[in-house]
PDB file of C-alpha atoms and ligand atoms in Angstrom:
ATOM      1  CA  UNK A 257      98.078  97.450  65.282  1.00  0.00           C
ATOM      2  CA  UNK A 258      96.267  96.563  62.123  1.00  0.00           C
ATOM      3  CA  UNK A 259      92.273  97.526  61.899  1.00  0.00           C
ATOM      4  CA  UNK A 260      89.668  96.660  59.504  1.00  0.00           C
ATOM      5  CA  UNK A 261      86.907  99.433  59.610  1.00  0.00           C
ATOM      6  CA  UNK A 262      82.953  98.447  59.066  1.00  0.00           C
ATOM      7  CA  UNK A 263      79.762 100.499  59.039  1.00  0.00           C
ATOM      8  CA  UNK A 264      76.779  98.688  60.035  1.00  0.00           C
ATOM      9  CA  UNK A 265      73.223  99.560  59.760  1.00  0.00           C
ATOM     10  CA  UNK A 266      72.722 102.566  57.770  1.00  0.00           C
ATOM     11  CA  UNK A 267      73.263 104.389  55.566  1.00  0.00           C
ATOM     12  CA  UNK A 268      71.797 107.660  57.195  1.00  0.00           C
ATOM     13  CA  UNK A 269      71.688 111.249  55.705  1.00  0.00           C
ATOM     14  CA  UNK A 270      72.975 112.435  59.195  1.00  0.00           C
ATOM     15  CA  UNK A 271      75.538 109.769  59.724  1.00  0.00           C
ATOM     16  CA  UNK A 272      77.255 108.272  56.837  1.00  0.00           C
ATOM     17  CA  UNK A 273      78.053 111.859  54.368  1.00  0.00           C
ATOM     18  CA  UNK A 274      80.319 111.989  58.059  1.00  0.00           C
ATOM     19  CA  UNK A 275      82.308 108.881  57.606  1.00  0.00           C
ATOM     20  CA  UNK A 276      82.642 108.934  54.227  1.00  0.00           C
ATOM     21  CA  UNK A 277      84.388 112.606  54.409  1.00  0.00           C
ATOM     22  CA  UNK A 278      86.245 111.199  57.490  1.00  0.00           C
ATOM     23  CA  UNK A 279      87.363 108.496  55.471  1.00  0.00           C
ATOM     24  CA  UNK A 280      88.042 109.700  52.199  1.00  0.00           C
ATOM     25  CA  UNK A 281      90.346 112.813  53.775  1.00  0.00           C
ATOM     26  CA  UNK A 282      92.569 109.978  54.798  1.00  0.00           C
ATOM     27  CA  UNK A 283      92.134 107.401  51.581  1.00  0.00           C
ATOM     28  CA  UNK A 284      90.728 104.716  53.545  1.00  0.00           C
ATOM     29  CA  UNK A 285      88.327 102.219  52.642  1.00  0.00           C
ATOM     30  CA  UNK A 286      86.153 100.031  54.551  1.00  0.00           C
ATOM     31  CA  UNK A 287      82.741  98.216  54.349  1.00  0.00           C
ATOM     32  CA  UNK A 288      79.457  98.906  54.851  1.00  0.00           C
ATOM     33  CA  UNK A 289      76.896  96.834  55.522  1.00  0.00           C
ATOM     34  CA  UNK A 290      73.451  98.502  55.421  1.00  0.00           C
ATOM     35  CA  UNK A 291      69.915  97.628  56.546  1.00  0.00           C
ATOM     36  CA  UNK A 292      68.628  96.942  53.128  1.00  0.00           C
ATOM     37  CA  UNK A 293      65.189  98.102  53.581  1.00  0.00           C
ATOM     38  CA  UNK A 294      66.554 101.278  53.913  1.00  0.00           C
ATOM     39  CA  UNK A 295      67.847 101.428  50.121  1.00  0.00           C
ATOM     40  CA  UNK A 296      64.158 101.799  49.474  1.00  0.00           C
ATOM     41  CA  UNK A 297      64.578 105.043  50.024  1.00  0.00           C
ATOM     42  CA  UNK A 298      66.258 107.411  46.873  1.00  0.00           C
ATOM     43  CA  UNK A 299      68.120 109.224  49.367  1.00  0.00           C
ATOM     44  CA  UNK A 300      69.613 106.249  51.553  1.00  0.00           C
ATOM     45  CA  UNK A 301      70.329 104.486  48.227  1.00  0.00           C
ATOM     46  CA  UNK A 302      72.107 107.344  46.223  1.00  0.00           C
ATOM     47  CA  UNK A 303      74.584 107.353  49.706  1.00  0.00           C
ATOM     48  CA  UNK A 304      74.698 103.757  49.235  1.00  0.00           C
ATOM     49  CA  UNK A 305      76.032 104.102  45.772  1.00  0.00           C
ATOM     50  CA  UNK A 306      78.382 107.302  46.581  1.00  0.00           C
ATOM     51  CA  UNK A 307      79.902 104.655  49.157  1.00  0.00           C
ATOM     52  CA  UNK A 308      80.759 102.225  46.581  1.00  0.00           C
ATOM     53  CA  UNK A 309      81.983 105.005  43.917  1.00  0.00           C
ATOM     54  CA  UNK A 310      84.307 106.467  46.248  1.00  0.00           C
ATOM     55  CA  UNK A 311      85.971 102.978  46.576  1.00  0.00           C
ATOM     56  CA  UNK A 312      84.005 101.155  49.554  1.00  0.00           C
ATOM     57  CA  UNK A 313      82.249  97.882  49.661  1.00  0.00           C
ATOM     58  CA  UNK A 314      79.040  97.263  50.223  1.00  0.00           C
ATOM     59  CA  UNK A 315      77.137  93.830  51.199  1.00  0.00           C
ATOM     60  CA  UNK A 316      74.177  92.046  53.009  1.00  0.00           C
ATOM     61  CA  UNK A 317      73.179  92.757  56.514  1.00  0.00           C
ATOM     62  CA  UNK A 318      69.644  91.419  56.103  1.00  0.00           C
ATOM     63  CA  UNK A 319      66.190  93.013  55.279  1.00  0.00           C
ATOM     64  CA  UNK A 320      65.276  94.284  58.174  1.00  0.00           C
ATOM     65  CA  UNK A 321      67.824  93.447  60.631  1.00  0.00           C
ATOM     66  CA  UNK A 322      65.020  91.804  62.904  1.00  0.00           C
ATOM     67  CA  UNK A 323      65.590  88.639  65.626  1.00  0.00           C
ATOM     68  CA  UNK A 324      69.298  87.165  64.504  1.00  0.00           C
ATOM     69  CA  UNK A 325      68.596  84.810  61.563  1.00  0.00           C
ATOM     70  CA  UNK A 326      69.515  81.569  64.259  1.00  0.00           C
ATOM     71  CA  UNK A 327      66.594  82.374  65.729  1.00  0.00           C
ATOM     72  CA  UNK A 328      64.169  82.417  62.822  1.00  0.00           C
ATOM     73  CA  UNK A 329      62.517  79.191  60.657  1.00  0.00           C
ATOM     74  CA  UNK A 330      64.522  78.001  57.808  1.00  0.00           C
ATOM     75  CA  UNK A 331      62.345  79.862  54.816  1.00  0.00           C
ATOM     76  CA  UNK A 332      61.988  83.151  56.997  1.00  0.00           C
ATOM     77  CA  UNK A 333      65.889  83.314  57.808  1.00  0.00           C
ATOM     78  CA  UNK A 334      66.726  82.508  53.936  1.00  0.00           C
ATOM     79  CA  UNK A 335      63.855  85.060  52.617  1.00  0.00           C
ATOM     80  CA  UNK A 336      66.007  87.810  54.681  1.00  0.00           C
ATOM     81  CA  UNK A 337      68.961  87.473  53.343  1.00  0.00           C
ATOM     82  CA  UNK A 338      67.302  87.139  49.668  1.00  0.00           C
ATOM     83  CA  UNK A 339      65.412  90.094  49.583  1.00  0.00           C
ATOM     84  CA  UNK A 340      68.351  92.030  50.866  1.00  0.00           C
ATOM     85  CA  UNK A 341      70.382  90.764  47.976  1.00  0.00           C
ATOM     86  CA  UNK A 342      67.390  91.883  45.293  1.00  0.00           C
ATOM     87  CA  UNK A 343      67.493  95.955  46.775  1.00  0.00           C
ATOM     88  CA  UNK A 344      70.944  95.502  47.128  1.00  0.00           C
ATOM     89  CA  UNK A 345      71.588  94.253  43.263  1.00  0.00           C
ATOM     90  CA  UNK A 346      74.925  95.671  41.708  1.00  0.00           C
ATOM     91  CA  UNK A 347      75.870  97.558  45.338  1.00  0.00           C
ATOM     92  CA  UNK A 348      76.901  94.222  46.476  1.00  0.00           C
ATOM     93  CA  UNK A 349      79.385  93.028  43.848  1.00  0.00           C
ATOM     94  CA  UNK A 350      81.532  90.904  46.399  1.00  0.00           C
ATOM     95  CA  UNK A 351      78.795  89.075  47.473  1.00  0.00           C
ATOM     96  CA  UNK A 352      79.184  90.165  51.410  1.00  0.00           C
ATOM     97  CA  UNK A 353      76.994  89.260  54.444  1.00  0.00           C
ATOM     98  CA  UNK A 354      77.534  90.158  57.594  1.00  0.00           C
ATOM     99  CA  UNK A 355      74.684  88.444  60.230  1.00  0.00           C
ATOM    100  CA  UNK A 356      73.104  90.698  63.073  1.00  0.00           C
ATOM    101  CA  UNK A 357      72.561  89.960  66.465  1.00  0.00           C
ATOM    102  CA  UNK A 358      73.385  89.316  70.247  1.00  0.00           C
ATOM    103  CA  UNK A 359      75.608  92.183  70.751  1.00  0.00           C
ATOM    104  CA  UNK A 360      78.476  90.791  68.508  1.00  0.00           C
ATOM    105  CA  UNK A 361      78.843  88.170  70.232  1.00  0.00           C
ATOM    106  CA  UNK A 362      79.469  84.832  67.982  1.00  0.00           C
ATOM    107  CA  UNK A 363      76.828  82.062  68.818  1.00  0.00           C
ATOM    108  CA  UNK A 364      74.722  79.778  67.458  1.00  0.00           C
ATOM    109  CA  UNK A 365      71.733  82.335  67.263  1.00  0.00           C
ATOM    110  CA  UNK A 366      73.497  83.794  64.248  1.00  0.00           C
ATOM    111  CA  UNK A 367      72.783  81.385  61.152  1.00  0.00           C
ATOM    112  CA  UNK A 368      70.452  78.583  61.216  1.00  0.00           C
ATOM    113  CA  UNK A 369      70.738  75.570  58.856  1.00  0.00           C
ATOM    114  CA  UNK A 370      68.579  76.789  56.310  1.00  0.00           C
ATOM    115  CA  UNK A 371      71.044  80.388  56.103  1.00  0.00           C
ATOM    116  CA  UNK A 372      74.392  78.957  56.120  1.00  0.00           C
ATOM    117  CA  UNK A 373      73.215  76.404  53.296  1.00  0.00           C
ATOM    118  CA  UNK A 374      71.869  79.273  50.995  1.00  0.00           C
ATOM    119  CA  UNK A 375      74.923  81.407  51.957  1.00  0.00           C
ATOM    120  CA  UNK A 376      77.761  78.252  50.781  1.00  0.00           C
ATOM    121  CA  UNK A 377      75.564  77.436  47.540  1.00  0.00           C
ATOM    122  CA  UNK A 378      75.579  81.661  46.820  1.00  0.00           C
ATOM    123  CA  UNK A 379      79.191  81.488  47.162  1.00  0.00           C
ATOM    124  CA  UNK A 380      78.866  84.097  50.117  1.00  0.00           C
ATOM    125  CA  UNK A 381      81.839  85.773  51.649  1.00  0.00           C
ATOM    126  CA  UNK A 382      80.610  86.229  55.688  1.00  0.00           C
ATOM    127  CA  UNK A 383      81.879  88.676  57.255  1.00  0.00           C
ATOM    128  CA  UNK A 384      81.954  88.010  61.407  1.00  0.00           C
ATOM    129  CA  UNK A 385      83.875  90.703  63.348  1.00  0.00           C
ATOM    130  CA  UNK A 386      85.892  91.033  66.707  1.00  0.00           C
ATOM    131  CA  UNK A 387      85.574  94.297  68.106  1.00  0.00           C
ATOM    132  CA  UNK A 388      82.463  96.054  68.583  1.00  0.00           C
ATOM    133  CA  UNK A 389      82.988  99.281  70.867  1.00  0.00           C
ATOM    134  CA  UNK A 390      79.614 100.398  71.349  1.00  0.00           C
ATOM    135  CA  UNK A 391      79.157 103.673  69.536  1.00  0.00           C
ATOM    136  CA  UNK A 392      75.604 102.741  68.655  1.00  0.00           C
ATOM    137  CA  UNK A 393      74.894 102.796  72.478  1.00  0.00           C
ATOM    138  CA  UNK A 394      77.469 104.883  73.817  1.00  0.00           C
ATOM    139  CA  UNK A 395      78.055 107.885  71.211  1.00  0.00           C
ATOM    140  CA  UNK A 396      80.427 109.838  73.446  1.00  0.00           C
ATOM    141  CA  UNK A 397      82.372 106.977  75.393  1.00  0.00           C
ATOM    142  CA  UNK A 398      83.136 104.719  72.425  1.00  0.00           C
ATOM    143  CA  UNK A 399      86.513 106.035  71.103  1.00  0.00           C
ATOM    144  CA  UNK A 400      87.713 105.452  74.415  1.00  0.00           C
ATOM    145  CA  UNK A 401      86.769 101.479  74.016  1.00  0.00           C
ATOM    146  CA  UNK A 402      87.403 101.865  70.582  1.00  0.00           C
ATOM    147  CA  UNK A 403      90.851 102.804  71.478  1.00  0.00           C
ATOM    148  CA  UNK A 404      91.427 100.472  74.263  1.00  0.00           C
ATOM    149  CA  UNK A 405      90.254  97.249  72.007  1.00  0.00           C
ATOM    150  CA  UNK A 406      92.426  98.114  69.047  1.00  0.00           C
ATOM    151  CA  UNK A 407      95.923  98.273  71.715  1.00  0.00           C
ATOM    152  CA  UNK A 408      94.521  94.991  73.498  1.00  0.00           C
ATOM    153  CA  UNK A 409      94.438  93.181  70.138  1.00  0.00           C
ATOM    154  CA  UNK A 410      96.687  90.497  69.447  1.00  0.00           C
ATOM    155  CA  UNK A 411      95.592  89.771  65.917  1.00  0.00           C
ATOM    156  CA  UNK A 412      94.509  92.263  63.194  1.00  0.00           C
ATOM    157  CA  UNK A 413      90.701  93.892  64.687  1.00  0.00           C
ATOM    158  CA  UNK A 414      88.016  94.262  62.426  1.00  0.00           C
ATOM    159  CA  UNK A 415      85.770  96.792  63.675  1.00  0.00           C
ATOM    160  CA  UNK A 416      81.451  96.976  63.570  1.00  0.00           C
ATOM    161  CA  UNK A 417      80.705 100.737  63.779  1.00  0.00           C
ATOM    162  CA  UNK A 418      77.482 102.420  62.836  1.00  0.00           C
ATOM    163  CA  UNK A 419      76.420 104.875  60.892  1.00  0.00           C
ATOM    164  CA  UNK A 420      73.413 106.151  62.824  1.00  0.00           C
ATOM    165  CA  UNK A 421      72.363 109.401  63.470  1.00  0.00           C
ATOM    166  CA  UNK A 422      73.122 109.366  67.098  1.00  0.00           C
ATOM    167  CA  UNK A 423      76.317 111.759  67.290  1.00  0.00           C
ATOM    168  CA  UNK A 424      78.931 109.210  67.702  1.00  0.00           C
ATOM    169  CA  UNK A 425      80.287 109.180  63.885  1.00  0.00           C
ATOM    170  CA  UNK A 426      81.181 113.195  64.693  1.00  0.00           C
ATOM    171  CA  UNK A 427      84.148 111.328  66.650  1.00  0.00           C
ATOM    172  CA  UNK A 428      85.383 109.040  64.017  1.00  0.00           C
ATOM    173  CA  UNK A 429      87.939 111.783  63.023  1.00  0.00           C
ATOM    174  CA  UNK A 430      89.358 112.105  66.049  1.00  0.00           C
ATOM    175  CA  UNK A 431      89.919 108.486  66.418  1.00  0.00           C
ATOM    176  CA  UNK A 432      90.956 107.753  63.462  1.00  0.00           C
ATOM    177  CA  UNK A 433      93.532 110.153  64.019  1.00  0.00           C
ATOM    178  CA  UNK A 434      94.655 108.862  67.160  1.00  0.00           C
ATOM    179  CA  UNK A 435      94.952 105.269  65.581  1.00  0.00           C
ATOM    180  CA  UNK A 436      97.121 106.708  62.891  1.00  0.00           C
ATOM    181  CA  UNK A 437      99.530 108.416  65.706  1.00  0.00           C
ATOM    182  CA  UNK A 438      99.634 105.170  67.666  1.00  0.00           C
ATOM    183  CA  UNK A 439     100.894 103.612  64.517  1.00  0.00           C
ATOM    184  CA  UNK A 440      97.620 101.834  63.410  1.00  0.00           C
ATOM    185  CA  UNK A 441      97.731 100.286  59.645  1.00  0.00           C
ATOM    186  CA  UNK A 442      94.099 100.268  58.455  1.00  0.00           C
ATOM    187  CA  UNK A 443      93.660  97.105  56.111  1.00  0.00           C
ATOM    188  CA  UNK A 444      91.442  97.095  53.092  1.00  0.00           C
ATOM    189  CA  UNK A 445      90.829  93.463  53.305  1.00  0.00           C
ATOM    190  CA  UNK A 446      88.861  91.419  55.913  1.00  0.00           C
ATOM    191  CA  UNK A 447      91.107  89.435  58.573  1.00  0.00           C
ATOM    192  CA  UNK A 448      90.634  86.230  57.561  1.00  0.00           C
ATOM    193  CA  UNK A 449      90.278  85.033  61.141  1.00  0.00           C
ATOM    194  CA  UNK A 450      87.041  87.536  60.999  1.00  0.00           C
ATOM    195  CA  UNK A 451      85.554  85.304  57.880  1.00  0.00           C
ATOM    196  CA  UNK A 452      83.146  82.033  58.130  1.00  0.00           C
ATOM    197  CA  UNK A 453      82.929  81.305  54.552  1.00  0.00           C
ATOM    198  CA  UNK A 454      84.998  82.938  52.336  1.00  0.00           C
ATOM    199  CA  UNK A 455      83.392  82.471  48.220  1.00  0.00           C
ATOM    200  CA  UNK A 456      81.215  79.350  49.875  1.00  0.00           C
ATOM    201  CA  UNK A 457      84.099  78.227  51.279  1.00  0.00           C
ATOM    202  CA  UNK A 458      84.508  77.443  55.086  1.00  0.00           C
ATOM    203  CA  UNK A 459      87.399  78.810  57.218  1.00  0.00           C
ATOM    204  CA  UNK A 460      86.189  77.971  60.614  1.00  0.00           C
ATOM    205  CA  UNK A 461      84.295  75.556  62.417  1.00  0.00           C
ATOM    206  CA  UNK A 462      80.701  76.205  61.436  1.00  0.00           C
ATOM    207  CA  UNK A 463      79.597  73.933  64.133  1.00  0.00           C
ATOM    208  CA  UNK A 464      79.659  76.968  66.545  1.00  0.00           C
ATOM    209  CA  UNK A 465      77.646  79.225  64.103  1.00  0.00           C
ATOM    210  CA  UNK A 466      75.107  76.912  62.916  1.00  0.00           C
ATOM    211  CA  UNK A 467      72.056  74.724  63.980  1.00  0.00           C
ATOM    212  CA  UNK A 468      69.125  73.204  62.895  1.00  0.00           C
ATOM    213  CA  UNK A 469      66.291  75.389  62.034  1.00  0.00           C
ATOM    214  CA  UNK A 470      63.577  75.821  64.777  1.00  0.00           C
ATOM    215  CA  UNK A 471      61.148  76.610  62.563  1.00  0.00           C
ATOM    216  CA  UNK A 472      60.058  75.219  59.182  1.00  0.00           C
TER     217      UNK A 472
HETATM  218 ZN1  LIG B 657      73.855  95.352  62.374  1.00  0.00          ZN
END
């Protein structure tokens, strides 16, 4: 069992100080990706920056983390991801993004045309995922899925959690605990089946990910 660990959508003064101390009791590292409007506030931004001093990364997850950036116009969709990047600055060093939408599931309302072009010519690394157990809807029965996705896995899981103040990140001790028992090695790099572009780069059939914008 090998798992990838990501925190989406924060960071949040009741949530992320949490995972953080979860994390850093066991030296792991993982990635967050925050909502970067959220850095606009001193507090949310100095937890940003205590993430990526204690070792984590930190990339793009889009302004506002609105309708999925598939389903916005070309200028819109590339003004998102832009923005993010100027609140973001120095926090995102690797040049992450992670899209948002539909649940985690992969489809074409991810990226439009206008995205994915501005992401290659950035020299992006995207970050997709392949297990998603729900703690952001379900804050008590998640490490239960949590659990049962990481033992169904065939290839190395890369995780989407949350930190949001909804209780659920008060259980990411116990599972990460229960990983460890079972044997889990937690990676510090991305699966590279979990990555669209890697540096600009392709490494899987954008096709699937991409269309033409709807909108100008
Ligand atoms: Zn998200």
């Amino acid at each position: 069992m090998e798992v990838c660990l990501s925190f989406d959508n924060g960071p949040e003064p009741e949530a992320t100080p949490l995972v953080l101390a979860a994390l850093g009791r066991r030296g792991l590292t993982a990635t967050f990706f925050p909502i970067a409007r959220k850095l606009r506030d001193p507090a949310r931004r100095a937890l940003a920056e205590r993430a990526l001093a204690e070792g984590h990364r930190i990339g793009n997850h889009t302004l506002t983390h609105g309708a999925p950036l598939g389903l916005r116009g070309g200028a819109e969709a590339v003004a998102e991801i832009t923005e993010a990047e100027a609140l973001l600055g120095p926090l995102n060093a690797g040049r992450l993004f992670r899209p948002n939408g539909g649940g985690g599931a992969l489809g074409p309302h991810l990226l439009n045309a206008s995205a994915l072009r501005h992401l290659r010519a950035q020299a992006y690394t995207v970050v997709l995922w392949n297990a998603v157990p729900g703690d952001f809807r379900d804050p008590e029965g998640w490490p239960a899925t949590a659990l049962a996705q990481c033992r169904a896995a065939s290839a190395p899981v890369l995780m989407v959690l949350h930190d949001l103040p909804n209780g659920a990140m008060r259980h990411l001790d116990a599972v990460l605990d229960r990983l460890t028992g079972e044997g889990a090695r937690f990676l510090g790099e991305f699966p590279e089946a979990c990555l669209a572009l890697r540096e600009g780069a392709p490494l899987c059939d954008l096709a699937a990910i991409s269309r033409e914008d709807i909108a100008p």
